[in-house]
Short mmCIF file of C-alpha atoms in Angstrom, two decimals:
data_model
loop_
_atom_site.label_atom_id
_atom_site.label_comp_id
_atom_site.label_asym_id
_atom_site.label_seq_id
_atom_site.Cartn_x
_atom_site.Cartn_y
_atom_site.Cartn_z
CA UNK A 1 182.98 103.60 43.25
CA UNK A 2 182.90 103.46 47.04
CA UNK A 3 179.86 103.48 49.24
CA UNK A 4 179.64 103.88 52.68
CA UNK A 5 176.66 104.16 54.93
CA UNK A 6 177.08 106.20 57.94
CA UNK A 7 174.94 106.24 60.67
CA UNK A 8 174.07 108.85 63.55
CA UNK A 9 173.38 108.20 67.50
CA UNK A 10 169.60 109.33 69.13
CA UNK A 11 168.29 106.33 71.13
CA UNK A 12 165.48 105.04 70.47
CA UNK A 13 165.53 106.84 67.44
CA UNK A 14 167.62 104.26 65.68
CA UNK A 15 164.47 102.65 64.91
CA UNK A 16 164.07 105.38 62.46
CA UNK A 17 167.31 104.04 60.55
CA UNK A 18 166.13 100.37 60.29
CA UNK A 19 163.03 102.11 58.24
CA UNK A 20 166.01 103.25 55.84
CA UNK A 21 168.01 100.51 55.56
CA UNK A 22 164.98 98.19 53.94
CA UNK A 23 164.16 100.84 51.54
CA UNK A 24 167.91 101.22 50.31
CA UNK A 25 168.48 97.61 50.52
CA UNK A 26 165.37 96.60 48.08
CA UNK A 27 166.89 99.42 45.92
CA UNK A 28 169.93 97.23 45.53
CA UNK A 29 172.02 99.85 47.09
CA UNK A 30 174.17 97.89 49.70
CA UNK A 31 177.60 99.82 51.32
CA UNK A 32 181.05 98.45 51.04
CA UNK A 33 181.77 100.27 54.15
CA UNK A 34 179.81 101.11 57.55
CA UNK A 35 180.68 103.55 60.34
CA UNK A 36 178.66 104.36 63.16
CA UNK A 37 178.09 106.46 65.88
CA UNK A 38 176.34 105.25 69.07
CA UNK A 39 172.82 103.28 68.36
CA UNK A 40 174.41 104.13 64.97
CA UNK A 41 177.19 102.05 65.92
CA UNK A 42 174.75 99.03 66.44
CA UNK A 43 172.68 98.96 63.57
CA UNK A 44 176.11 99.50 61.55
CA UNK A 45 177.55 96.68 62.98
CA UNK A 46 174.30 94.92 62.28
CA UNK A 47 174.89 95.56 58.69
CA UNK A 48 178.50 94.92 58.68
CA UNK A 49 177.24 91.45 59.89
CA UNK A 50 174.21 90.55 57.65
CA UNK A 51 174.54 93.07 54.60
CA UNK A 52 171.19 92.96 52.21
CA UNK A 53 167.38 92.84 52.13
CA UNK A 54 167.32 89.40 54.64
CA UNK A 55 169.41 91.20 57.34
CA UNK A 56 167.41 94.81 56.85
CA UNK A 57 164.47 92.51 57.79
CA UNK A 58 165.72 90.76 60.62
CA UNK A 59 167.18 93.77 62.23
CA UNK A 60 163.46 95.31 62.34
CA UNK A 61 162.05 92.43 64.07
CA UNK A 62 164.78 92.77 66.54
CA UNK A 63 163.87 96.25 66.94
CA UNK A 64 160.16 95.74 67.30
CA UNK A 65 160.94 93.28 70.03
CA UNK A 66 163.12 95.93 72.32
CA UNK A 67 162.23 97.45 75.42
CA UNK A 68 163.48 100.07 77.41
CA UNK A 69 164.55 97.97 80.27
CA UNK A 70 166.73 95.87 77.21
CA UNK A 71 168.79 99.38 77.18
CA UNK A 72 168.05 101.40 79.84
CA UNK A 73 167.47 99.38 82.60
CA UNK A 74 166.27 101.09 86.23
CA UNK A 75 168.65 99.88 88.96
CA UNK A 76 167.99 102.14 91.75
CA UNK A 77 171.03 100.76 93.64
CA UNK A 78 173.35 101.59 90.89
CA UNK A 79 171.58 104.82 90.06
CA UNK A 80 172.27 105.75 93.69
CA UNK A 81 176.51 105.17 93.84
CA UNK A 82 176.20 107.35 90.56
CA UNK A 83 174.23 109.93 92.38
CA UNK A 84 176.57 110.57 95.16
CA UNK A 85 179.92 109.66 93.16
CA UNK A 86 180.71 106.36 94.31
CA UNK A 87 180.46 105.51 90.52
CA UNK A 88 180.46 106.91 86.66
CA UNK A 89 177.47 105.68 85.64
CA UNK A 90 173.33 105.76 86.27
CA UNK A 91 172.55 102.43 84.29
CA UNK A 92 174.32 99.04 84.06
CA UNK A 93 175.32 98.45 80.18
CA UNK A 94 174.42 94.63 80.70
CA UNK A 95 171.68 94.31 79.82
CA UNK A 96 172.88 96.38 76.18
CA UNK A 97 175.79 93.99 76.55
CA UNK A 98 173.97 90.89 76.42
CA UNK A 99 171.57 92.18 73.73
CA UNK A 100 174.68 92.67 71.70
CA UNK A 101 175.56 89.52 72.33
CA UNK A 102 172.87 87.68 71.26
CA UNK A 103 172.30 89.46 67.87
CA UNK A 104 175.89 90.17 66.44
CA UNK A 105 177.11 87.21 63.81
CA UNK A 106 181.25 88.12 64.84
CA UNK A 107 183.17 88.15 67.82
CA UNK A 108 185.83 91.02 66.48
CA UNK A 109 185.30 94.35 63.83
CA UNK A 110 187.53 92.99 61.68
CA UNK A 111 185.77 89.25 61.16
CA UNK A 112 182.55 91.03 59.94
CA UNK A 113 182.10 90.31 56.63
CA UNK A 114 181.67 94.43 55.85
CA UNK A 115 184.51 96.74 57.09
CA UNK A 116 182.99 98.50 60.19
CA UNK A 117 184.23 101.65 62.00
CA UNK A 118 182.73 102.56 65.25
CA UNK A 119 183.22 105.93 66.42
CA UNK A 120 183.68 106.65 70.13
CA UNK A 121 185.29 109.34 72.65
CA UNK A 122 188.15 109.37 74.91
CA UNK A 123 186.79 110.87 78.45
CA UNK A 124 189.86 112.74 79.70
CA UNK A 125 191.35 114.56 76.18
CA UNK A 126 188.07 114.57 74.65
CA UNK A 127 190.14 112.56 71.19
CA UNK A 128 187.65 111.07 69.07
CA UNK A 129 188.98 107.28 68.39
CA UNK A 130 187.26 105.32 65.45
CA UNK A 131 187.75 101.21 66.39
CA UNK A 132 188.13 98.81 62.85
CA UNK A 133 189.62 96.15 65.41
CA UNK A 134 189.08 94.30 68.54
CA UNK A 135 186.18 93.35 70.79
CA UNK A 136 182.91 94.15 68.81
CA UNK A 137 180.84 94.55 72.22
CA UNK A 138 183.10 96.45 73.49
CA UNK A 139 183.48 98.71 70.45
CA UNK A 140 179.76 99.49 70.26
CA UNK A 141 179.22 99.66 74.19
CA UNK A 142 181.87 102.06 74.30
CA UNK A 143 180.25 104.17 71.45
CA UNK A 144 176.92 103.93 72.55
CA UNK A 145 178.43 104.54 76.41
CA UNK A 146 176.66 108.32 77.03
CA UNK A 147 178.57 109.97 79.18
CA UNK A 148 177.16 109.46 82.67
CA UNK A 149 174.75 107.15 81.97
CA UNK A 150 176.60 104.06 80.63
CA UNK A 151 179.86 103.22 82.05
CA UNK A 152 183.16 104.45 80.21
CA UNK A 153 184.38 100.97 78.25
CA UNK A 154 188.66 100.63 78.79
CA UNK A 155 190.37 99.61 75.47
CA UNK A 156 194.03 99.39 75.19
CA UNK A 157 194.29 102.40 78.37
CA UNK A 158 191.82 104.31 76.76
CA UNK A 159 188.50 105.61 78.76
CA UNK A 160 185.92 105.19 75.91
CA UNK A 161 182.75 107.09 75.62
CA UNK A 162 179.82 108.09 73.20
CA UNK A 163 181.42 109.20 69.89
CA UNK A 164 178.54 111.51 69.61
CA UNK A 165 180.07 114.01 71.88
CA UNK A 166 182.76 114.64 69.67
CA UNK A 167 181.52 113.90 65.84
CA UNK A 168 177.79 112.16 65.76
CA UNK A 169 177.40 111.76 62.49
CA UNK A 170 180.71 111.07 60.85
CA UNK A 171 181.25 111.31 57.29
CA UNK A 172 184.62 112.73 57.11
CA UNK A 173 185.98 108.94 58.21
CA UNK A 174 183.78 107.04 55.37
CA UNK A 175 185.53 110.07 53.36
CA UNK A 176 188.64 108.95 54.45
CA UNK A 177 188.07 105.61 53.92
CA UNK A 178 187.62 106.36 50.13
CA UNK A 179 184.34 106.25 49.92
CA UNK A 180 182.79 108.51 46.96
CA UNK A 181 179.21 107.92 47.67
CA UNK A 182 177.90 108.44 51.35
CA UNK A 183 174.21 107.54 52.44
CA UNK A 184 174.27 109.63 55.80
CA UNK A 185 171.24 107.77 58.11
CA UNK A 186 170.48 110.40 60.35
CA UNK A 187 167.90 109.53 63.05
CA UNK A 188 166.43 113.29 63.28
CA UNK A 189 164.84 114.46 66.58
CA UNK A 190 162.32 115.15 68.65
CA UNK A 191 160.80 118.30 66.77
CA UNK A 192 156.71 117.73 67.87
CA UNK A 193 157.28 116.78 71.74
CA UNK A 194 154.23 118.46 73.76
CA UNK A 195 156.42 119.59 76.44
CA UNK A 196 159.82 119.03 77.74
CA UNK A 197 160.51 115.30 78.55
CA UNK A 198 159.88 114.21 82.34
CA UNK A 199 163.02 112.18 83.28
CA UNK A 200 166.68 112.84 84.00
CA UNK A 201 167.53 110.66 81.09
CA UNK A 202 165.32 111.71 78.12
CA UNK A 203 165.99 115.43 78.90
CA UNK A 204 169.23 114.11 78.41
CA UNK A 205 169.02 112.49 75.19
CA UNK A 206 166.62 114.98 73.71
CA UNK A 207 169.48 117.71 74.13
CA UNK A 208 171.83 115.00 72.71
CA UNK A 209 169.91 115.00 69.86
CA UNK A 210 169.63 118.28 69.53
CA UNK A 211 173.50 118.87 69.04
CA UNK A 212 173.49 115.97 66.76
CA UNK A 213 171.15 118.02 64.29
CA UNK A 214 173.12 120.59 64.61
CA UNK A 215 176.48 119.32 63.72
CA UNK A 216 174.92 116.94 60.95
CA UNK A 217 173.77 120.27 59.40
CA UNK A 218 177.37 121.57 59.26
CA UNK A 219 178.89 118.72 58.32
CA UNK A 220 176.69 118.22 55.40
CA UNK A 221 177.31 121.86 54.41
CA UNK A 222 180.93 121.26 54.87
CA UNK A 223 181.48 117.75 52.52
CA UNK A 224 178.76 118.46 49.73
CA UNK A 225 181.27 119.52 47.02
CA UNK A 226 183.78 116.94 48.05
CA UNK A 227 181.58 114.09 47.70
CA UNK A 228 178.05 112.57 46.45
CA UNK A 229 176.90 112.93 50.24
CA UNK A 230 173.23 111.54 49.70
CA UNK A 231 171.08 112.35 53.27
CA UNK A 232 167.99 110.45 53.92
CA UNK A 233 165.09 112.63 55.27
CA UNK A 234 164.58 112.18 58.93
CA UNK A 235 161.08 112.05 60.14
CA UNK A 236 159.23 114.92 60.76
CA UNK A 237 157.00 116.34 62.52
CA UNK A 238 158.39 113.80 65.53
CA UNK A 239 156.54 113.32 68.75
CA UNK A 240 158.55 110.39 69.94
CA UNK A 241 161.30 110.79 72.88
CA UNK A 242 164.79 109.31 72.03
CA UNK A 243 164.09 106.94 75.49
CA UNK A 244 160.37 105.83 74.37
CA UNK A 245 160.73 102.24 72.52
CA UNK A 246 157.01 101.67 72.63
CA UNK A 247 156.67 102.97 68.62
CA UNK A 248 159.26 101.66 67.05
CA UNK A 249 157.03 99.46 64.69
CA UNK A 250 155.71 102.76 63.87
CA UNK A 251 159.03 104.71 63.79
CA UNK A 252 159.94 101.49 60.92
CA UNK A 253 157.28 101.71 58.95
CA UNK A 254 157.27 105.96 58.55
CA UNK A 255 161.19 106.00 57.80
CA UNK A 256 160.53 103.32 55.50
CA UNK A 257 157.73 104.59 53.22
CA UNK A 258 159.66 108.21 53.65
CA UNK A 259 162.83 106.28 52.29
CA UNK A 260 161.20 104.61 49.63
CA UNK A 261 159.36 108.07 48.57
CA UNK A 262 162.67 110.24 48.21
CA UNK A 263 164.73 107.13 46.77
CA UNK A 264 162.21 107.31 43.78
CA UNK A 265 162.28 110.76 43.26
CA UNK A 266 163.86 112.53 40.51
CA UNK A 267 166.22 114.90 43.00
CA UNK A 268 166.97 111.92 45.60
CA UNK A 269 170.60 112.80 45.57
CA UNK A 270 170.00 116.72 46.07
CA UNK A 271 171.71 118.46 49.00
CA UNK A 272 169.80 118.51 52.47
CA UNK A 273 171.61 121.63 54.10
CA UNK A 274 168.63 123.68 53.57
CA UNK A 275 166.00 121.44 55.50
CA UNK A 276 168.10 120.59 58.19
CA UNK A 277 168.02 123.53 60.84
CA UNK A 278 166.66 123.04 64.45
CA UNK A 279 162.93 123.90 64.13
CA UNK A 280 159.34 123.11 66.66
CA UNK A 281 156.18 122.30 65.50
CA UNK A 282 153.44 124.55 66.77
CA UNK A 283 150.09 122.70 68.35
CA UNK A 284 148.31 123.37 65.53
CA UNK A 285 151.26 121.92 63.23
CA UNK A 286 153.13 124.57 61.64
CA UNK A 287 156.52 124.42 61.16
CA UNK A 288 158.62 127.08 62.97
CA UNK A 289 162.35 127.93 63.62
CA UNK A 290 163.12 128.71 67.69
CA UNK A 291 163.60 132.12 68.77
CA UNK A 292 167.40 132.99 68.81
#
């Protein structure tokens, strides 16, 4: 038996996966494969790097330390050539870069002790390309690269962009990989906001998210009979914006005790199709589907 862990892309919300990964790893239950989609891309190469309890642990303190400015830095002079086309991009991706840097335990994919795959998007034919090899910074920059915001990363003539905007959550490569058991780490979405977010950037990422949901919920639907496709529950309600890194302590600790909570139940490995549809929380905290 193969198992894989595959991991989505929303932001800050990645905190929300680090929550997940400490309650599987003190279950024992440790992939032979990662793949990764944008900040799903980073905490799978985290994994990839220092598989277990030990590295589940480190990677929250990391998280806890993170600020915005570590990922989404303001640089109004760079934010400018972006506004009137003098440049791709709104925010620098070295300050992500250097993070990277400083955290990952292997220079290339295929030197980490777990076989990673890092999904990303070519810009110009809109071909999803999943990296096993080469520069690891590069890899996950280029994954986590949202189109517009980050820069495009160039590998081997290729543009390379967020592999969300093609497949965010992607279990049909762990699939093809050979994996028979799939842990899908989805890092849900902003489903309790009070109103719509303020800035450019997390109305950006909020609608991001919002497709994510959406395809995770088809996929999931799709690959259920041809697989044990196991999905964590994401957290909900969720007040938190994908670009707010000011509760991910608290974004840890709920994914982890909701982890922990559906791990031990009887029906952990039943199908989430049915709870995964786009829905708002009302202010007085029901639960209710938009209007079509």
């Amino acid at each position: 038996m193969t198992t894989a862990f595959v991991l989505s892309g929303g932001g800050s919300l990645g905190a929300v996966q680090v929550g997940m990964l400490i309650a599987l790893a003190e279950r024992d239950i440790v992939p032979d494969l990662v793949v990764g989609t944008s900040v799903g891309a980073i905490n799978a190469a985290w994994v990839a790097g220092r598989p277990g309890l030990d590295g589940a642990r480190q990677l929250a303190e990391v998280w806890r330390s993170v600020r915005r400015d570590d990922v989404f830095p303001v640089r109004p002079l760079v934010g400018f050539l972006g506004f009137v086309g003098r440049s791709d991009h709104l925010v620098p991706s070295e300050p992500l870069r250097a993070l990277l840097r400083r955290h990952l335990t292997y220079s290339r994919l295929e030197d980490a002790p777990l076989p990673v795959q890092v999904v990303t998007t070519e810009i110009t034919t809109g071909i999803e390309v999943v990296l096993s090899r080469g520069d690891a910074v590069d890899a996950i920059a280029a994954s986590a690269a949202i189109p517009g915001i980050f820069p495009a990363v160039q590998i081997e003539g290729q543009r390379l962009v967020d592999g969300g905007v093609t497949d965010n959550t992607p279990i049909s490569h762990a699939i093809g990989a050979g994996a028979t058991t799939i842990y899908a780490l989805p890092t849900g979405y902003a489903c309790a906001l009070h109103g719509a977010p303020s800035s450019a950037l997390g109305m950006a990422l909020q609608a991001i998210t919002l497709l994510v949901q959406q395809r995770l919920a088809a996929d999931v639907a799709h690959y259920r009979d041809d697989v044990d496709l196991r999905v964590l529950p994401a957290l909900c309600p969720l007040a938190v914006s994908p670009v707010d890194f000011s509760h991910t302590g608290e974004l840890i600790d709920r994914a982890h005790a909701s982890a922990a909570r559906w791990l031990d139940s009887a029906d952990h490995s039943r199908n989430q199709a049915t709870v995964l549809g786009l829905h708002r929380h009302e202010p007085h905290g029901e639960r209710s589907r938009p209007a079509p």
